[in-house]
Short mmCIF file of C-alpha atoms and ligand atoms in Angstrom, two decimals:
data_model
loop_
_atom_site.label_atom_id
_atom_site.label_comp_id
_atom_site.label_asym_id
_atom_site.label_seq_id
_atom_site.Cartn_x
_atom_site.Cartn_y
_atom_site.Cartn_z
CA MET A 1 -23.32 -9.10 8.03
CA SER A 2 -19.66 -8.92 7.12
CA PHE A 3 -17.13 -11.18 5.54
CA THR A 4 -13.55 -11.65 6.59
CA SER A 5 -10.66 -13.16 4.75
CA GLY A 6 -7.08 -13.71 5.72
CA LYS A 7 -5.93 -14.42 2.18
CA SER A 8 -3.79 -11.64 0.74
CA SER A 9 -4.88 -12.53 -2.80
CA ASP A 10 -8.52 -11.64 -2.08
CA VAL A 11 -9.66 -8.45 -3.75
CA LEU A 12 -12.54 -6.10 -3.07
CA ILE A 13 -13.57 -3.91 -6.00
CA ILE A 14 -15.56 -0.77 -5.22
CA GLY A 15 -17.68 0.17 -8.24
CA GLY A 16 -19.39 -2.07 -10.79
CA GLY A 17 -18.90 -0.05 -13.97
CA VAL A 18 -16.92 -1.23 -16.97
CA ILE A 19 -13.63 -0.65 -15.14
CA GLY A 20 -14.57 -2.59 -11.98
CA LEU A 21 -16.20 -5.43 -13.93
CA ALA A 22 -13.37 -5.80 -16.46
CA THR A 23 -10.78 -5.76 -13.69
CA ALA A 24 -12.69 -8.44 -11.76
CA ARG A 25 -12.73 -10.67 -14.85
CA GLU A 26 -9.02 -10.25 -15.50
CA LEU A 27 -8.15 -10.96 -11.85
CA HIS A 28 -10.28 -14.09 -11.96
CA LYS A 29 -8.58 -15.25 -15.17
CA LYS A 30 -5.26 -14.85 -13.40
CA GLY A 31 -6.37 -17.15 -10.61
CA VAL A 32 -7.69 -14.83 -7.91
CA SER A 33 -10.51 -16.87 -6.45
CA ASN A 34 -12.19 -14.61 -3.92
CA ILE A 35 -13.30 -11.38 -5.60
CA THR A 36 -16.18 -9.19 -4.49
CA ILE A 37 -17.62 -6.19 -6.33
CA LEU A 38 -19.46 -3.70 -4.14
CA GLU A 39 -21.85 -1.49 -6.08
CA ARG A 40 -23.82 1.50 -4.78
CA GLY A 41 -26.77 0.90 -7.12
CA ALA A 42 -27.03 -1.75 -9.83
CA VAL A 43 -23.92 -2.79 -11.78
CA GLY A 44 -23.31 -1.23 -15.18
CA LYS A 45 -25.91 1.51 -14.96
CA GLU A 46 -23.82 4.69 -14.70
CA ALA A 47 -21.29 6.26 -17.11
CA SER A 48 -20.53 2.91 -18.74
CA HIS A 49 -24.21 2.49 -19.61
CA ALA A 50 -24.57 6.09 -20.82
CA ALA A 51 -21.56 5.85 -23.16
CA ALA A 52 -21.60 5.69 -26.94
CA GLY A 53 -19.20 2.74 -27.18
CA MET A 54 -16.75 4.36 -29.61
CA LEU A 55 -13.25 2.92 -29.69
CA ALA A 56 -11.74 5.84 -31.51
CA PRO A 57 -8.17 6.60 -30.47
CA ASN A 58 -7.36 7.98 -33.90
CA ALA A 59 -10.37 10.24 -34.50
CA GLU A 60 -10.19 11.62 -30.96
CA THR A 61 -6.46 12.20 -30.56
CA GLU A 62 -5.02 15.68 -30.38
CA GLN A 63 -1.38 14.55 -30.07
CA ALA A 64 0.63 11.35 -30.35
CA ASP A 65 1.49 11.17 -26.64
CA ASP A 66 1.47 8.45 -23.95
CA PHE A 67 -2.30 8.69 -23.61
CA PHE A 68 -2.73 8.12 -27.35
CA ARG A 69 -0.38 5.12 -27.11
CA PHE A 70 -2.44 3.75 -24.19
CA CYS A 71 -5.71 4.22 -26.13
CA SER A 72 -4.31 2.59 -29.28
CA GLU A 73 -2.97 -0.41 -27.37
CA SER A 74 -6.30 -0.94 -25.65
CA ASN A 75 -8.12 -0.67 -28.99
CA LYS A 76 -5.90 -3.46 -30.33
CA LEU A 77 -6.94 -5.72 -27.44
CA TYR A 78 -10.62 -5.50 -28.40
CA PRO A 79 -10.86 -8.25 -31.07
CA ALA A 80 -9.47 -10.86 -28.65
CA PHE A 81 -11.46 -9.38 -25.73
CA ALA A 82 -14.73 -9.57 -27.71
CA ALA A 83 -14.01 -13.11 -28.96
CA GLU A 84 -13.13 -14.36 -25.47
CA LEU A 85 -16.23 -12.77 -23.95
CA PHE A 86 -18.35 -14.46 -26.60
CA ASP A 87 -16.80 -17.86 -25.79
CA GLU A 88 -17.22 -17.26 -22.07
CA THR A 89 -20.75 -15.83 -22.01
CA ASP A 90 -22.41 -16.33 -25.42
CA ILE A 91 -22.91 -12.56 -25.57
CA ASP A 92 -21.83 -10.77 -28.74
CA ILE A 93 -20.68 -7.26 -27.81
CA GLU A 94 -21.00 -6.20 -31.48
CA LEU A 95 -17.43 -5.12 -32.09
CA ASP A 96 -17.72 -3.16 -35.34
CA LYS A 97 -14.47 -2.45 -37.18
CA GLN A 98 -15.75 -0.25 -40.01
CA GLY A 99 -13.82 2.81 -38.87
CA THR A 100 -14.75 6.41 -38.20
CA LEU A 101 -15.25 9.44 -40.43
CA TYR A 102 -14.40 12.94 -39.24
CA LEU A 103 -16.28 15.53 -41.31
CA ALA A 104 -15.51 19.10 -42.29
CA LEU A 105 -18.79 21.01 -42.70
CA THR A 106 -17.49 24.59 -42.53
CA GLU A 107 -14.43 26.48 -43.70
CA THR A 108 -13.03 26.41 -40.17
CA ASP A 109 -13.56 22.63 -40.02
CA SER A 110 -11.63 22.27 -43.30
CA ALA A 111 -8.68 24.17 -41.86
CA GLU A 112 -8.81 21.93 -38.77
CA ILE A 113 -8.97 18.77 -40.87
CA GLY A 114 -6.02 19.88 -43.02
CA ARG A 115 -3.93 20.49 -39.89
CA ARG A 116 -4.92 17.16 -38.36
CA PHE A 117 -4.24 15.20 -41.51
CA GLU A 118 -0.70 16.56 -41.77
CA TRP A 119 0.39 15.86 -38.22
CA GLN A 120 -1.48 12.54 -37.90
CA ARG A 121 -0.01 11.17 -41.12
CA GLY A 122 3.40 12.44 -39.99
CA ALA A 123 2.94 10.58 -36.70
CA GLY A 124 2.23 7.32 -38.55
CA ILE A 125 -1.51 7.24 -37.79
CA GLU A 126 -3.61 5.32 -40.32
CA VAL A 127 -5.72 8.10 -41.87
CA GLU A 128 -7.14 8.88 -45.32
CA HIS A 129 -8.14 12.32 -46.59
CA LEU A 130 -11.41 12.03 -48.56
CA SER A 131 -13.10 14.52 -50.88
CA ALA A 132 -16.78 15.43 -50.44
CA ARG A 133 -17.69 12.99 -53.21
CA GLU A 134 -15.69 10.14 -51.71
CA THR A 135 -17.24 10.84 -48.32
CA ARG A 136 -20.80 10.63 -49.70
CA ILE A 137 -20.04 7.48 -51.62
CA LEU A 138 -19.01 5.86 -48.31
CA GLU A 139 -21.91 7.39 -46.36
CA PRO A 140 -24.78 8.61 -48.60
CA PHE A 141 -26.80 10.00 -45.65
CA VAL A 142 -24.08 12.50 -44.73
CA SER A 143 -25.01 16.13 -45.52
CA PRO A 144 -24.56 17.35 -49.11
CA ASP A 145 -22.79 20.32 -47.48
CA VAL A 146 -19.87 18.15 -46.42
CA ARG A 147 -16.61 19.65 -47.75
CA GLU A 148 -14.17 16.79 -47.06
CA SER A 149 -13.40 14.26 -44.34
CA LEU A 150 -10.78 12.14 -42.62
CA PHE A 151 -11.31 8.38 -42.53
CA PHE A 152 -9.76 6.36 -39.70
CA PRO A 153 -9.97 2.67 -40.67
CA ASP A 154 -8.55 1.38 -37.34
CA ASP A 155 -11.21 2.96 -35.12
CA CYS A 156 -14.08 0.74 -33.94
CA GLN A 157 -17.22 0.71 -31.80
CA VAL A 158 -18.91 -1.77 -29.44
CA GLU A 159 -22.40 -2.03 -28.00
CA ASN A 160 -21.29 -0.95 -24.52
CA ARG A 161 -24.49 -2.14 -22.82
CA LYS A 162 -23.93 -5.64 -24.20
CA LEU A 163 -20.32 -5.41 -23.02
CA LEU A 164 -21.60 -4.68 -19.51
CA HIS A 165 -24.03 -7.62 -19.68
CA ALA A 166 -21.23 -9.90 -20.83
CA LEU A 167 -18.92 -8.81 -18.01
CA GLU A 168 -21.70 -9.20 -15.45
CA LYS A 169 -22.51 -12.66 -16.80
CA TYR A 170 -18.83 -13.61 -16.63
CA ALA A 171 -18.89 -12.62 -12.95
CA GLU A 172 -22.03 -14.67 -12.28
CA LEU A 173 -20.65 -17.74 -14.06
CA ASN A 174 -17.33 -17.58 -12.25
CA ASN A 175 -18.33 -17.00 -8.69
CA ILE A 176 -17.27 -13.37 -8.55
CA GLN A 177 -19.58 -11.97 -5.90
CA ILE A 178 -21.57 -8.87 -6.79
CA ARG A 179 -23.16 -6.94 -3.94
CA GLU A 180 -25.56 -4.32 -5.29
CA ASN A 181 -27.17 -1.51 -3.28
CA THR A 182 -24.02 -1.33 -1.17
CA GLU A 183 -22.54 2.14 -1.01
CA ILE A 184 -19.07 2.34 0.49
CA LYS A 185 -18.59 5.40 2.66
CA ASN A 186 -15.12 4.83 4.14
CA LEU A 187 -11.99 2.87 3.42
CA LEU A 188 -10.61 1.09 6.47
CA ILE A 189 -6.90 1.72 6.94
CA GLU A 190 -4.64 0.36 9.69
CA ASN A 191 -0.88 0.86 10.10
CA GLY A 192 -0.56 2.37 6.63
CA GLY A 193 -2.34 -0.49 4.89
CA ILE A 194 -5.87 -1.08 3.66
CA ILE A 195 -7.84 -3.63 5.65
CA GLY A 196 -11.26 -3.15 4.05
CA ALA A 197 -14.15 -0.78 3.50
CA GLU A 198 -17.44 0.07 5.17
CA SER A 199 -20.93 1.06 4.17
CA GLU A 200 -23.36 2.59 6.68
CA THR A 201 -24.29 -0.85 7.95
CA GLU A 202 -21.51 -3.29 7.05
CA LYS A 203 -17.76 -3.72 7.16
CA PHE A 204 -15.86 -5.71 4.54
CA PHE A 205 -12.36 -6.94 5.33
CA VAL A 206 -9.89 -7.92 2.60
CA GLY A 207 -6.27 -7.88 1.53
CA LYS A 208 -6.52 -5.51 -1.43
CA VAL A 209 -9.01 -2.87 -2.56
CA VAL A 210 -9.45 -1.61 -6.12
CA LEU A 211 -11.25 1.73 -6.10
CA ALA A 212 -13.21 1.96 -9.38
CA ALA A 213 -16.02 4.25 -8.31
CA GLY A 214 -15.94 6.49 -11.38
CA ALA A 215 -17.23 10.04 -10.93
CA TRP A 216 -18.05 9.32 -7.26
CA THR A 217 -14.51 8.32 -6.23
CA SER A 218 -13.84 11.51 -4.23
CA LEU A 219 -16.93 11.02 -2.07
CA ILE A 220 -15.36 7.95 -0.43
CA LYS A 221 -13.32 8.88 2.64
CA ALA A 222 -9.86 7.42 3.14
CA GLU A 223 -9.35 8.46 6.78
CA ASN A 224 -6.96 11.45 6.74
CA PHE A 225 -5.42 10.80 3.38
CA VAL A 226 -5.86 13.27 0.54
CA MET A 227 -6.90 11.41 -2.58
CA PRO A 228 -6.75 12.84 -6.13
CA GLN A 229 -9.93 14.78 -6.86
CA ILE A 230 -12.36 13.43 -9.45
CA LEU A 231 -15.01 15.69 -11.00
CA PRO A 232 -18.24 14.46 -12.60
CA ILE A 233 -18.55 15.80 -16.16
CA ARG A 234 -22.03 15.33 -17.56
CA GLY A 235 -22.62 13.98 -21.04
CA GLN A 236 -26.13 14.11 -22.50
CA MET A 237 -27.09 11.85 -25.40
CA ILE A 238 -30.12 11.32 -27.64
CA GLU A 239 -31.12 8.37 -29.78
CA PHE A 240 -33.15 7.97 -32.98
CA HIS A 241 -34.63 4.75 -34.33
CA THR A 242 -34.48 3.95 -38.04
CA ALA A 243 -35.96 0.91 -39.78
CA LYS A 244 -32.61 -0.03 -41.30
CA ARG A 245 -29.03 0.99 -40.67
CA LEU A 246 -28.40 4.35 -42.37
CA PHE A 247 -24.70 4.76 -41.61
CA GLN A 248 -21.97 2.14 -41.64
CA ARG A 249 -19.38 4.11 -39.68
CA VAL A 250 -19.19 6.28 -36.60
CA ILE A 251 -19.38 9.87 -37.83
CA TYR A 252 -17.81 12.86 -36.07
CA SER A 253 -17.95 16.54 -36.71
CA PRO A 254 -16.00 18.98 -34.53
CA ARG A 255 -19.31 19.58 -32.70
CA GLY A 256 -20.57 16.07 -32.02
CA TYR A 257 -20.89 12.50 -33.24
CA LEU A 258 -23.36 9.93 -34.55
CA VAL A 259 -22.98 6.25 -33.65
CA PRO A 260 -25.03 3.84 -35.78
CA ARG A 261 -25.94 0.53 -34.14
CA ALA A 262 -26.53 -2.70 -36.04
CA ASP A 263 -30.27 -2.67 -35.25
CA GLY A 264 -30.93 0.76 -36.79
CA ARG A 265 -30.54 2.90 -33.68
CA VAL A 266 -28.49 6.07 -34.11
CA LEU A 267 -26.95 7.60 -30.99
CA ALA A 268 -26.07 11.28 -31.06
CA GLY A 269 -23.69 12.77 -28.52
CA ALA A 270 -22.62 14.37 -26.45
CA THR A 271 -22.56 17.41 -24.22
CA VAL A 272 -19.55 18.05 -21.95
CA GLU A 273 -20.77 19.91 -18.87
CA ASP A 274 -19.68 20.62 -15.31
CA ALA A 275 -23.08 20.23 -13.62
CA GLY A 276 -22.09 18.49 -10.39
CA PHE A 277 -23.83 15.17 -9.79
CA ASP A 278 -26.94 16.24 -11.71
CA LYS A 279 -27.73 13.54 -14.30
CA SER A 280 -30.82 15.14 -15.75
CA VAL A 281 -31.18 16.04 -19.42
CA SER A 282 -31.90 19.66 -20.31
CA ARG A 283 -33.87 21.28 -23.12
CA GLU A 284 -30.72 23.17 -24.21
CA GLY A 285 -28.66 19.98 -24.20
CA ILE A 286 -31.16 18.09 -26.33
CA GLU A 287 -31.53 21.00 -28.75
CA TYR A 288 -27.73 21.24 -29.12
CA LEU A 289 -27.52 17.51 -29.91
CA ARG A 290 -30.39 17.68 -32.38
CA GLU A 291 -28.78 20.60 -34.23
CA ASN A 292 -25.48 18.74 -34.49
CA THR A 293 -27.30 15.66 -35.77
CA LEU A 294 -29.08 17.61 -38.49
CA GLU A 295 -25.89 19.39 -39.46
CA ILE A 296 -24.25 15.97 -40.06
CA ALA A 297 -27.34 14.33 -41.60
CA PRO A 298 -30.19 16.73 -42.54
CA SER A 299 -32.30 13.83 -43.83
CA LEU A 300 -32.95 12.77 -40.21
CA VAL A 301 -35.09 15.89 -39.78
CA ASN A 302 -38.40 14.04 -39.48
CA LEU A 303 -37.20 11.47 -36.96
CA GLU A 304 -38.49 11.69 -33.40
CA ILE A 305 -36.04 11.51 -30.54
CA ALA A 306 -36.71 8.01 -29.17
CA GLU A 307 -34.52 8.12 -26.04
CA LYS A 308 -32.48 10.65 -24.10
CA TRP A 309 -30.16 10.20 -21.14
CA ALA A 310 -27.10 11.57 -19.37
CA GLY A 311 -24.11 10.08 -17.60
CA LEU A 312 -21.24 11.39 -15.49
CA ARG A 313 -17.72 11.00 -16.82
CA PRO A 314 -14.97 10.71 -14.19
CA PHE A 315 -12.48 13.56 -14.77
CA ALA A 316 -9.13 14.16 -13.04
CA ALA A 317 -7.40 17.56 -12.98
CA ASP A 318 -5.20 16.73 -15.98
CA GLY A 319 -7.88 14.77 -17.88
CA LEU A 320 -5.91 11.51 -17.69
CA PRO A 321 -6.72 8.18 -16.03
CA ILE A 322 -5.52 7.47 -12.50
CA LEU A 323 -4.20 3.93 -12.27
CA GLY A 324 -2.26 1.96 -9.72
CA SER A 325 -1.20 1.93 -6.10
CA PHE A 326 -2.02 4.85 -3.86
CA PRO A 327 1.45 5.51 -2.50
CA GLN A 328 0.62 6.13 1.15
CA VAL A 329 -1.77 3.23 1.72
CA GLU A 330 -0.49 -0.24 1.02
CA ASN A 331 -2.76 -2.46 -1.08
CA LEU A 332 -5.08 0.37 -2.15
CA ILE A 333 -5.24 0.53 -5.95
CA LEU A 334 -6.98 3.29 -7.91
CA ALA A 335 -8.67 2.65 -11.26
CA THR A 336 -10.57 5.78 -12.15
CA ALA A 337 -10.69 9.04 -14.16
CA HIS A 338 -11.12 7.41 -17.57
CA TYR A 339 -13.12 10.50 -18.52
CA ARG A 340 -14.22 10.20 -22.20
CA ASN A 341 -12.54 6.85 -22.94
CA GLY A 342 -13.39 4.31 -20.27
CA ILE A 343 -15.03 1.83 -22.66
CA LEU A 344 -12.01 1.98 -24.96
CA LEU A 345 -9.58 1.72 -22.05
CA ALA A 346 -11.26 -1.07 -20.06
CA PRO A 347 -9.30 -4.06 -21.50
CA LEU A 348 -5.84 -2.55 -21.06
CA THR A 349 -6.68 -1.03 -17.67
CA ALA A 350 -7.87 -4.44 -16.44
CA LYS A 351 -4.82 -6.19 -17.90
CA ILE A 352 -2.15 -3.97 -16.38
CA LEU A 353 -3.87 -3.82 -13.00
CA ALA A 354 -4.35 -7.60 -12.80
CA GLU A 355 -0.76 -8.22 -13.90
CA ASN A 356 0.40 -5.82 -11.22
CA ILE A 357 -1.79 -7.22 -8.46
CA VAL A 358 -1.21 -10.90 -9.20
CA GLU A 359 2.24 -11.02 -10.79
CA ASN A 360 3.78 -7.87 -9.36
CA LYS A 361 4.45 -6.75 -12.93
CA ASP A 362 5.05 -3.03 -13.44
CA SER A 363 3.68 -1.53 -16.65
CA ASP A 364 5.08 1.83 -17.80
CA TYR A 365 1.48 3.03 -17.79
CA LEU A 366 1.28 2.55 -14.03
CA LYS A 367 4.09 5.07 -13.71
CA ILE A 368 2.65 7.49 -16.28
CA PHE A 369 -0.88 7.43 -14.80
CA SER A 370 0.12 6.91 -11.17
CA PRO A 371 -1.96 8.67 -8.46
CA ASN A 372 1.38 9.99 -7.23
CA ARG A 373 1.57 12.55 -10.05
CA PHE A 374 -0.79 14.92 -8.24
CA ALA A 375 1.60 15.39 -5.33
CA PRO A 376 5.22 15.32 -6.48
CA SER A 377 6.52 15.58 -2.95
CA GLY A 378 4.35 12.64 -1.82
CA LEU A 379 0.70 12.63 -0.85
CA ARG A 380 0.22 14.09 2.58
CA SER A 381 -2.24 13.28 5.30
CA LEU A 382 -4.62 16.04 6.41
CA ASN A 383 -3.00 15.91 9.85
CA THR A 384 0.21 17.28 8.46
CA ALA A 385 -1.28 19.70 5.92
CA VAL A 386 -0.70 23.40 6.55
P1 FAD B 1 -19.01 4.04 -14.04
O1 FAD B 1 -19.53 3.29 -15.20
O2 FAD B 1 -19.69 5.32 -13.68
O3 FAD B 1 -18.97 3.06 -12.83
C1 FAD B 1 -18.64 3.44 -11.52
C2 FAD B 1 -19.52 2.65 -10.60
O4 FAD B 1 -19.13 2.87 -9.25
C3 FAD B 1 -20.99 3.06 -10.71
O5 FAD B 1 -21.79 1.94 -11.03
C4 FAD B 1 -21.31 3.62 -9.34
O6 FAD B 1 -22.65 3.38 -8.91
C5 FAD B 1 -20.31 2.89 -8.46
N1 FAD B 1 -20.01 3.59 -7.21
C6 FAD B 1 -19.76 4.90 -7.08
N2 FAD B 1 -19.55 5.19 -5.77
C7 FAD B 1 -19.66 4.03 -5.10
C8 FAD B 1 -19.56 3.70 -3.71
N3 FAD B 1 -19.30 4.63 -2.79
N4 FAD B 1 -19.75 2.40 -3.33
C9 FAD B 1 -20.03 1.44 -4.28
N5 FAD B 1 -20.14 1.73 -5.59
C10 FAD B 1 -19.95 3.01 -6.01
N6 FAD B 1 -15.98 6.13 -23.36
C11 FAD B 1 -15.52 5.48 -24.46
O7 FAD B 1 -14.51 4.79 -24.41
N7 FAD B 1 -16.19 5.58 -25.66
C12 FAD B 1 -17.31 6.34 -25.78
O8 FAD B 1 -17.90 6.40 -26.86
C13 FAD B 1 -17.80 7.02 -24.66
N8 FAD B 1 -18.90 7.80 -24.76
C14 FAD B 1 -19.39 8.41 -23.65
C15 FAD B 1 -20.57 9.16 -23.77
C16 FAD B 1 -21.14 9.70 -22.63
C17 FAD B 1 -22.42 10.48 -22.76
C18 FAD B 1 -20.53 9.53 -21.36
C19 FAD B 1 -21.15 10.08 -20.12
C20 FAD B 1 -19.34 8.82 -21.25
C21 FAD B 1 -18.75 8.27 -22.39
N9 FAD B 1 -17.56 7.55 -22.34
C22 FAD B 1 -17.09 6.89 -23.43
C23 FAD B 1 -16.77 7.51 -21.10
C24 FAD B 1 -17.02 6.22 -20.33
O9 FAD B 1 -18.40 6.00 -20.23
C25 FAD B 1 -16.41 6.29 -18.92
O10 FAD B 1 -15.05 6.68 -19.00
C26 FAD B 1 -16.47 4.93 -18.24
O11 FAD B 1 -17.78 4.44 -18.28
C27 FAD B 1 -15.99 5.00 -16.81
O12 FAD B 1 -16.18 3.71 -16.25
P2 FAD B 1 -16.20 3.51 -14.68
O13 FAD B 1 -16.40 2.08 -14.43
O14 FAD B 1 -15.00 4.18 -14.10
O15 FAD B 1 -17.43 4.41 -14.21
N1 LIG B 2 -16.01 9.71 -25.90
C1 LIG B 2 -17.26 10.28 -26.14
C2 LIG B 2 -17.79 11.13 -25.07
O1 LIG B 2 -17.24 11.18 -23.98
O2 LIG B 2 -18.76 11.80 -25.28
#
């Protein structure tokens, strides 16, 4: 079976993670009527499912650069995004705006925190420097060994699995087609323009393709064209269950983080490993996460690990997202490499891509994160490579 369409506004999205789903919704809201998402497995079950759901541009930033600006802008879109999704789907994605705490538990951590506080305050970031006592008043379950902390009131979290359900439900309610168990092997390119994509058994013909295949992007062949390389970077996580919520805020140390959910679950993450496409959890990984958890909150010592999982973050060579038109193939748009921040970056990614596709609007971010940056002299085809 195949479908054909002559309409140039029709869009095929390859990959049903948070980036593909959010982009489909935004395109639909802008009037694109014929959108299909092709998904290798089931939608929303890969990195976007594995994530912790932190929206933490301030706690995670190392410098006030374009990427930080992109993260902060996307974070600001979340209240409206969550409210709209609730109106559209009746699903509450549990946007929690109680902020994040970044703890110093050792002398080295204290030095790091002091440095961060100075430059972040200088850069105009909303941050408070708290003493050990102030930290434990805010979060009594934090270790008595805490020395001090930074509090970032503008950072948030969402229940990313509910976000995925909401986006999937939006698609179902609005006639966005989702084809699961459909793995795209090749993009179909003719006369320098995309005409569709093919799995082992089917061909799909459309006007535009958005490639949002996360960590698997580089496995899809684009004839002779050299696409930016994406590496899978494994993140392992564990989860504890508590009868009531023990922490109000997301809590970081330089070695890991705890994310408290409204229902008493506490997620602890995450490893950062180059392990190919292996999504298994390891004894070492789990032990590392458990040690970090107990360093932050020793009173969790008697809790059993209730769940453990791993996901693959999509990583480009410079660690930044890859967004926008692939210069050598007309109507091929990349939306990948969100690495550690794809949940945070989904609303703004979807917005700038949909505005570009439907209204021809050019965001600065499409220049900054363009696929073109990996080949300054222009991406070459393998035929001409030496
Ligand atoms: P995915 O969710 O992986 O989706 C890609 C989809 O494409 C998959 O469903 C896949 O099956 C499909 N696909 C692949 N190849 C094909 C093909 N050939 N044909 C059809 N379909 C295909 N980000 C945050 O913002 N906050 C966090 O707190 C956070 N925590 C994280 C914790 C962990 C442990 C991990 C692993 C990641 C975390 N991230 C976090 C990062 C975030 O999860 C990712 O950046 C984001 O999920 C990427 O979304 P995606 O849609 O590009 O990828
Ligand atoms: N942003 C959290 C992680 O990637 O582990």
